[in-house]
CSV table of C-alpha atoms in Angstrom, one decimal:
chain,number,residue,atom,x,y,z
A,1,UNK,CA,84.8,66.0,124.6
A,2,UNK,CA,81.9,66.5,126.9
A,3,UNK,CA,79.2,67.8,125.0
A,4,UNK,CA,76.6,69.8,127.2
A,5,UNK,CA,74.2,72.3,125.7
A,6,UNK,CA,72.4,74.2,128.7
A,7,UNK,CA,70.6,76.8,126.8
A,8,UNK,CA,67.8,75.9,124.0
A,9,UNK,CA,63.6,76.0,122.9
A,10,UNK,CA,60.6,74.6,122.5
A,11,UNK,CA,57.2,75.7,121.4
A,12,UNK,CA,56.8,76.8,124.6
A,13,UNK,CA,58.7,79.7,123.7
A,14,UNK,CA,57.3,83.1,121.8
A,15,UNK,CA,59.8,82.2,119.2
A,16,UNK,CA,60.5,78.4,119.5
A,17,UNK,CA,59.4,75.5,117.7
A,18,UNK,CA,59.0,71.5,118.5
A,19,UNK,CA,59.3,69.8,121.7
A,20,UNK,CA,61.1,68.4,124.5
A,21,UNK,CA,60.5,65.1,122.9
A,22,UNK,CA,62.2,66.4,119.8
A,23,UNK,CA,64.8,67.8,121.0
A,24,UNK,CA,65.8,64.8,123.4
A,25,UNK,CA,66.1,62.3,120.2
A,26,UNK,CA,67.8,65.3,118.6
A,27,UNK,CA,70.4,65.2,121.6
A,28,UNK,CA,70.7,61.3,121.5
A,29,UNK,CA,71.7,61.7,117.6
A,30,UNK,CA,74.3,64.4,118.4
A,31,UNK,CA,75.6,62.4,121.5
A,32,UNK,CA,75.0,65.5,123.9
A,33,UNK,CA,75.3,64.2,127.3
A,34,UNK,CA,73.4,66.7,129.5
A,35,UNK,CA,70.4,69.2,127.9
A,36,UNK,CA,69.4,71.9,129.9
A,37,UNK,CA,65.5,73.4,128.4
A,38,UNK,CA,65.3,76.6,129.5
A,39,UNK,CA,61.9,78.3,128.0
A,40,UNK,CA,61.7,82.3,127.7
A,41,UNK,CA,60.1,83.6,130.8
A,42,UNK,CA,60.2,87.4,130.8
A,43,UNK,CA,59.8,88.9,134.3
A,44,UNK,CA,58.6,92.0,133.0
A,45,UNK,CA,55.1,90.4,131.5
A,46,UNK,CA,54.9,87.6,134.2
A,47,UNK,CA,51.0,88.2,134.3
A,48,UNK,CA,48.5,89.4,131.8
A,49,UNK,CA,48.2,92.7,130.2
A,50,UNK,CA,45.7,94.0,131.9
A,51,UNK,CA,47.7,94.3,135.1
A,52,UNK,CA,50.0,96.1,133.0
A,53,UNK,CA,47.3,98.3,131.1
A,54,UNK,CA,50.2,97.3,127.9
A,55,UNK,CA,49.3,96.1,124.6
A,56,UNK,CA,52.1,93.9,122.8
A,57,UNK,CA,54.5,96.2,120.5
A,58,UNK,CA,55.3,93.1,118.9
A,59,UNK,CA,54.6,89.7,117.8
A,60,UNK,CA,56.6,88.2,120.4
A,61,UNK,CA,55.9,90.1,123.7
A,62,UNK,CA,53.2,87.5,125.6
A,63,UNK,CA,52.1,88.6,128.6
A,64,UNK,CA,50.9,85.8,131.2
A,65,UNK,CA,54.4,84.9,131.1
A,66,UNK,CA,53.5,82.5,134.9
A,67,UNK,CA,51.1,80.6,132.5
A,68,UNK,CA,54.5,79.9,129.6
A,69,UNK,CA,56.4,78.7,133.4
A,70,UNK,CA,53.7,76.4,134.9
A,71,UNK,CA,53.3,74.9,131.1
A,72,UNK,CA,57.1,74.2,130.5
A,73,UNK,CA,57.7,72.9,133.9
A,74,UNK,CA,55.2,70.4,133.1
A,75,UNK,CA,56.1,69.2,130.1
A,76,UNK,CA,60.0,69.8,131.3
A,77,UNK,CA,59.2,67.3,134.1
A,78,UNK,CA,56.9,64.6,132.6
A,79,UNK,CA,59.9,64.5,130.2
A,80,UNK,CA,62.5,63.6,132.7
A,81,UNK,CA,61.1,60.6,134.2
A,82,UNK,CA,60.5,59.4,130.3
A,83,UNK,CA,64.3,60.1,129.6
A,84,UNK,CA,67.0,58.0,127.8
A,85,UNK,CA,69.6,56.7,130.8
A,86,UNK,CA,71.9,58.5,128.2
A,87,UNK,CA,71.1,61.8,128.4
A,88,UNK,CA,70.6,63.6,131.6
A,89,UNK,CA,67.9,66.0,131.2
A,90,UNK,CA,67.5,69.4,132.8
A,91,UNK,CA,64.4,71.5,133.6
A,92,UNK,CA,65.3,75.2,133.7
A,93,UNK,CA,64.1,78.3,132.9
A,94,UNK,CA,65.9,81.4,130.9
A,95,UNK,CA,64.3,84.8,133.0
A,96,UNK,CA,64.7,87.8,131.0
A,97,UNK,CA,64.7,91.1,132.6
A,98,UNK,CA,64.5,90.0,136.3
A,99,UNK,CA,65.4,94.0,137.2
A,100,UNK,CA,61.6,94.6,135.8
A,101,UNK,CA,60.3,93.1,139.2
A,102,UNK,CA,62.7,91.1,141.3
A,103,UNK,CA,59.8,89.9,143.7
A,104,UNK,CA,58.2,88.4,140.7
A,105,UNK,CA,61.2,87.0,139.5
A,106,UNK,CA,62.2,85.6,142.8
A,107,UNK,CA,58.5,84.0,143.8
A,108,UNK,CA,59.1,82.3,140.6
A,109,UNK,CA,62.3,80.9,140.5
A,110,UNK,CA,62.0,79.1,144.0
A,111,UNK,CA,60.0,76.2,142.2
A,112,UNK,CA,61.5,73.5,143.6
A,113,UNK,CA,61.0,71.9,140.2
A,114,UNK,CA,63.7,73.9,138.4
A,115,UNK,CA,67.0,72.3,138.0
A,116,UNK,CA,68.5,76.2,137.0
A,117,UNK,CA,68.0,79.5,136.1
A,118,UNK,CA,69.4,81.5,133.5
A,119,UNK,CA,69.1,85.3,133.4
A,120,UNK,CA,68.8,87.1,130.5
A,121,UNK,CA,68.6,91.0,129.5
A,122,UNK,CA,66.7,91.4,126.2
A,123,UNK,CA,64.9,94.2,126.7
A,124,UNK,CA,65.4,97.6,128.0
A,125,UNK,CA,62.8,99.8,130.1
A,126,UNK,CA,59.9,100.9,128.3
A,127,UNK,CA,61.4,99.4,125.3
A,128,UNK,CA,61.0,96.5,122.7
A,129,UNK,CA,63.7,93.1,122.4
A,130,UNK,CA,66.9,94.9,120.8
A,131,UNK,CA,65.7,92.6,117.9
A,132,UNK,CA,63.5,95.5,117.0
A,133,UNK,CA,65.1,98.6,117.8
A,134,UNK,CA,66.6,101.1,115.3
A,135,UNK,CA,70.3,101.8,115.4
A,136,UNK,CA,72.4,104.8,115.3
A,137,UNK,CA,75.7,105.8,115.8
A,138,UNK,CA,74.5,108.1,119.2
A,139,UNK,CA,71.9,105.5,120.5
A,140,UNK,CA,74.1,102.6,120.6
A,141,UNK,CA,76.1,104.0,123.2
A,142,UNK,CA,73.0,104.8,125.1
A,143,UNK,CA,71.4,101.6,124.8
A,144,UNK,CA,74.9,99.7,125.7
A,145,UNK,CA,75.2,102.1,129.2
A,146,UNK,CA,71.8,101.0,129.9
A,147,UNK,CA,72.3,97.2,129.1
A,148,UNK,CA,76.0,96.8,131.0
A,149,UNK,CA,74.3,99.0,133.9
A,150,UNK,CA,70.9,96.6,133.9
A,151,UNK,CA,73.3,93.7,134.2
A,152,UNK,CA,75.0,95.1,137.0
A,153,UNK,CA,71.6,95.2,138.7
A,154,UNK,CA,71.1,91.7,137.9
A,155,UNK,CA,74.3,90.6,139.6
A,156,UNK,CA,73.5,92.7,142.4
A,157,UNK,CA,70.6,90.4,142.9
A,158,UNK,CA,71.8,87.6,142.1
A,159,UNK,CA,69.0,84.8,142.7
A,160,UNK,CA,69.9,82.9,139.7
A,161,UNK,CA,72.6,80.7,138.0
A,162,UNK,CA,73.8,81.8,135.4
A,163,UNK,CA,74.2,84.7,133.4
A,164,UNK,CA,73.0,84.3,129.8
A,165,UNK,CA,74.7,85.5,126.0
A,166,UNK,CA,76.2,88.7,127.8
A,167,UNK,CA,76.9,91.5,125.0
A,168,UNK,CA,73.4,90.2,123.2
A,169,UNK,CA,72.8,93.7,121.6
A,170,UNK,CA,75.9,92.9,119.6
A,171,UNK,CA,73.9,90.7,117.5
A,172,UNK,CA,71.9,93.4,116.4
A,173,UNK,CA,74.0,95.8,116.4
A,174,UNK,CA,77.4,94.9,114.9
A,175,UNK,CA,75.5,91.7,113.2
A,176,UNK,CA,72.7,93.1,111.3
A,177,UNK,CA,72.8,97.1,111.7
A,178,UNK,CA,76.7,96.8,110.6
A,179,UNK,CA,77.5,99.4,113.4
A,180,UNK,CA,80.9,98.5,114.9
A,181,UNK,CA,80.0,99.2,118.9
A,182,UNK,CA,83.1,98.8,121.0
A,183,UNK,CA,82.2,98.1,124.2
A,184,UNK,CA,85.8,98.4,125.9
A,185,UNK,CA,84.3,101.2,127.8
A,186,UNK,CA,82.0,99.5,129.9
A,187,UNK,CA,84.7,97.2,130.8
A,188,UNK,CA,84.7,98.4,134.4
A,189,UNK,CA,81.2,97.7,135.0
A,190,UNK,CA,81.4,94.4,133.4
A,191,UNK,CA,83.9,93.7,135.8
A,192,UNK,CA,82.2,94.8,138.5
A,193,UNK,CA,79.6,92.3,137.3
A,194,UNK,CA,81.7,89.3,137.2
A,195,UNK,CA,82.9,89.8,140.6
A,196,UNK,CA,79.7,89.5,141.8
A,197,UNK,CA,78.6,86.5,140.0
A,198,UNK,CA,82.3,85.5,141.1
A,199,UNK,CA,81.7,86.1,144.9
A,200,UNK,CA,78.6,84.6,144.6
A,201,UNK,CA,79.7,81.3,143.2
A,202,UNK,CA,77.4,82.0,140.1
A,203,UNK,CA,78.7,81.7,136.1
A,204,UNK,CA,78.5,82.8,133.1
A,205,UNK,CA,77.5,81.0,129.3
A,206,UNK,CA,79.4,81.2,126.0
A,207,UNK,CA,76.3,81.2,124.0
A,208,UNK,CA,77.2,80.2,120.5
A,209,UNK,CA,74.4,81.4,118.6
A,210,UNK,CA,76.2,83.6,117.2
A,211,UNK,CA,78.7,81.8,115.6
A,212,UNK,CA,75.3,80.7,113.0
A,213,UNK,CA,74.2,84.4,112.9
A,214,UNK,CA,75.6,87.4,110.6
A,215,UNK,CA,77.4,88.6,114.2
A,216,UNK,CA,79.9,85.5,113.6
A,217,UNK,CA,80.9,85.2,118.0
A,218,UNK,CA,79.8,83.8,120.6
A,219,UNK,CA,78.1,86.2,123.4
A,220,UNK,CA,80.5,86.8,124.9
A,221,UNK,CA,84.2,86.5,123.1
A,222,UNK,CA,86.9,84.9,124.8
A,223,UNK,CA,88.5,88.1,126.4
A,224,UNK,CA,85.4,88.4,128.5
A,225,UNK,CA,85.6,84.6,129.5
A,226,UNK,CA,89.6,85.2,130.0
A,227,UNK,CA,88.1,88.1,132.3
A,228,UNK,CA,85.7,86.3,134.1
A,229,UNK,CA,88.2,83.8,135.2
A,230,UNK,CA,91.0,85.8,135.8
A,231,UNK,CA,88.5,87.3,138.5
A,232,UNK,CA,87.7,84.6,140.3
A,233,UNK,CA,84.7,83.2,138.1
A,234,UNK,CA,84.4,79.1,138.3
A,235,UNK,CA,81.6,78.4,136.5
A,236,UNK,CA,81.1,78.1,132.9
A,237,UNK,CA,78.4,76.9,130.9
A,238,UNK,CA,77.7,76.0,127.2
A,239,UNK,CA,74.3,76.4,125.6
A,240,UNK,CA,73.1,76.9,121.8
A,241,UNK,CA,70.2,79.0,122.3
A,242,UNK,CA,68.2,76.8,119.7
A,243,UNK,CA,64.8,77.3,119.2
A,244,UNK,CA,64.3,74.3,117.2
A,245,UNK,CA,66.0,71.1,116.9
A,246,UNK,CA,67.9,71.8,114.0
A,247,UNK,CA,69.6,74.1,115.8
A,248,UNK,CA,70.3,72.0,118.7
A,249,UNK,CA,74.7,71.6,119.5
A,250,UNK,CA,75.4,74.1,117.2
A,251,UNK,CA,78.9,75.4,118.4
A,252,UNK,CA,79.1,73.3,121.5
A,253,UNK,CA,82.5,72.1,120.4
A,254,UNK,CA,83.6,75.6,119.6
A,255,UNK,CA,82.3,77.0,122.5
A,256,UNK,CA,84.2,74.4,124.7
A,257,UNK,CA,87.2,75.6,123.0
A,258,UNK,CA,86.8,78.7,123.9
A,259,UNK,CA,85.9,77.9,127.5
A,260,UNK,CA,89.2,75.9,127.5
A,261,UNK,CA,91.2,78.9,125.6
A,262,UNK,CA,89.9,81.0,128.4
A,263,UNK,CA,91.3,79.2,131.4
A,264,UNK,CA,88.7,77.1,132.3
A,265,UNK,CA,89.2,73.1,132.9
A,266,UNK,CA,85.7,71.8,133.5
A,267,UNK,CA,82.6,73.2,131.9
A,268,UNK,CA,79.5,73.3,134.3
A,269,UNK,CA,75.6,72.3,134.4
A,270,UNK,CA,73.2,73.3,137.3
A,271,UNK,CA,71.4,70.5,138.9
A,272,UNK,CA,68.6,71.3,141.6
A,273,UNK,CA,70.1,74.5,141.6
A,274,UNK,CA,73.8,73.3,142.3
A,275,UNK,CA,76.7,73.7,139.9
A,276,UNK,CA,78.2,70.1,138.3
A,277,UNK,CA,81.5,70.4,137.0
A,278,UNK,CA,82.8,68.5,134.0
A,279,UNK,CA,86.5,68.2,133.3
A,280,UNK,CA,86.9,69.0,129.6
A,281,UNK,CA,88.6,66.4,127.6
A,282,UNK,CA,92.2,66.5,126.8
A,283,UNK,CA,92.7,67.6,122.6
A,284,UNK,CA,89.9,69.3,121.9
């Protein structure tokens, strides 16, 4: 089996831990193929507070988020040239909350240093990470219109690669609040989502952190990636979403199962911003 994780941490990262170096001999021991580093860059704090008049509501909400890009894309590429001829090594970037300022986001992402771009919803207007919002039976289904809607407007846009852990409020909300959120009825729009990214020659991940979280999926379940290709959608990519090394591969495996269950042949990385297809092995 082809063993690519496109999705993981550093230091870099609000929430991450270790480095590139780290997780590169972390990668050799696993016998990962292709790792894709793809540091938090959140569009909607891309420079400092100030210009925002904000103060952080939480531990994790940095502002000078240009500052987190220009550091990781340093490291990201010093690392590269230093790289085993085993691994092939991948400097991207995971942009959360594009909507927030697609200018931004867009004078950003057309570093020509960037091998991909993942984009990411994690936040809501005017609102913290669904990490630390409170959950009720009525707000769920307001905060899951909003999400499904924001990612719409994210595919509408479309400047990125791929779309990152889609249904990521379910962590939080099925996971750890224990509210069962079925989100059948935004099936339309997530459609309407994937035949954008589809048109557009753009993918989707299985992100399979939460097969190590209390949610127990992957973001998002295989009748999402059954949808995705039964409307046109090509790309598929893998990624941990580790934020240490520890972390690093967990669920590859099963999500390559899963891309396989779904319909899919060949998982894919992004390389200078052009997809890479790899056929996935016979008997996994």
């Amino acid at each position: 089996m082809n063993l690519i994780d496109c999705h993981c941490h550093t230091a870099n990262s609000p929430d991450g831990e270790g480095s590139v170096k780290q997780l590169c001999m972390r990668a050799g021991e696993l016998g990962i193929s292709v790792l894709g580093i793809s540091e938090h860059c959140e569009a909607n704090r891309l420079y400092t507070k100030e210009h925002y008049g904000n103060e952080p509501k939480n531990e994790y909400e940095i502002y000078n988020n240009i500052g987190i890009f220009e550091k990781s894309m340093a490291e990201n590429t010093a690392a590269i040239s230093e790289c085993s001829e085993n691994l092939t090594l991948l400097c991207g970037i995971e942009l959360g909350q594009p909507y927030a300022d697609f200018c931004g986001a867009q004078s950003l992402i057309e570093d020509k240093r960037l091998d991909f771009v993942i984009a990411s919803a994690h936040e809501l207007k005017d609102k913290e990470d669904f990490a630390f919002l409170s959950y009720t039976h009525e707000n769920i289904k307001i905060y899951l219109k909003e999400y499904f809607e924001s990612i719409y407007e994210m595919c509408k846009w479309g400047k990125f690669d791929i779309l990152a852990h889609l249904t990521y409020p379910l962590r939080y909300i099925n996971g750890i609040a224990k509210l069962d959120a079925d989100i059948s009825e935004y099936n339309e729009i997530i459609a309407e989502s994937f035949k954008l990214l589809a048109q557009n020659g753009k993918g989707i991940e299985i992100n399979t952190s939460g097969l190590r979280q209390p949610y127990g999926l992957t973001f998002p379940t295989l009748e999402y990636v059954k949808l995705f290709k039964e409307l046109g959608g090509e790309i598929i990519s893998i990624g941990s979403d580790a934020h240490c090394a520890a972390d690093l591969g967990k669920g590859i495996k099963e999500g390559t199962e899963l891309a396989l269950a779904g319909g899919f042949e060949y998982i894919s990385y992004v390389k200078n911003r052009k997809p890479q297809l790899r056929k996935i092995q016979d008997g996994v």
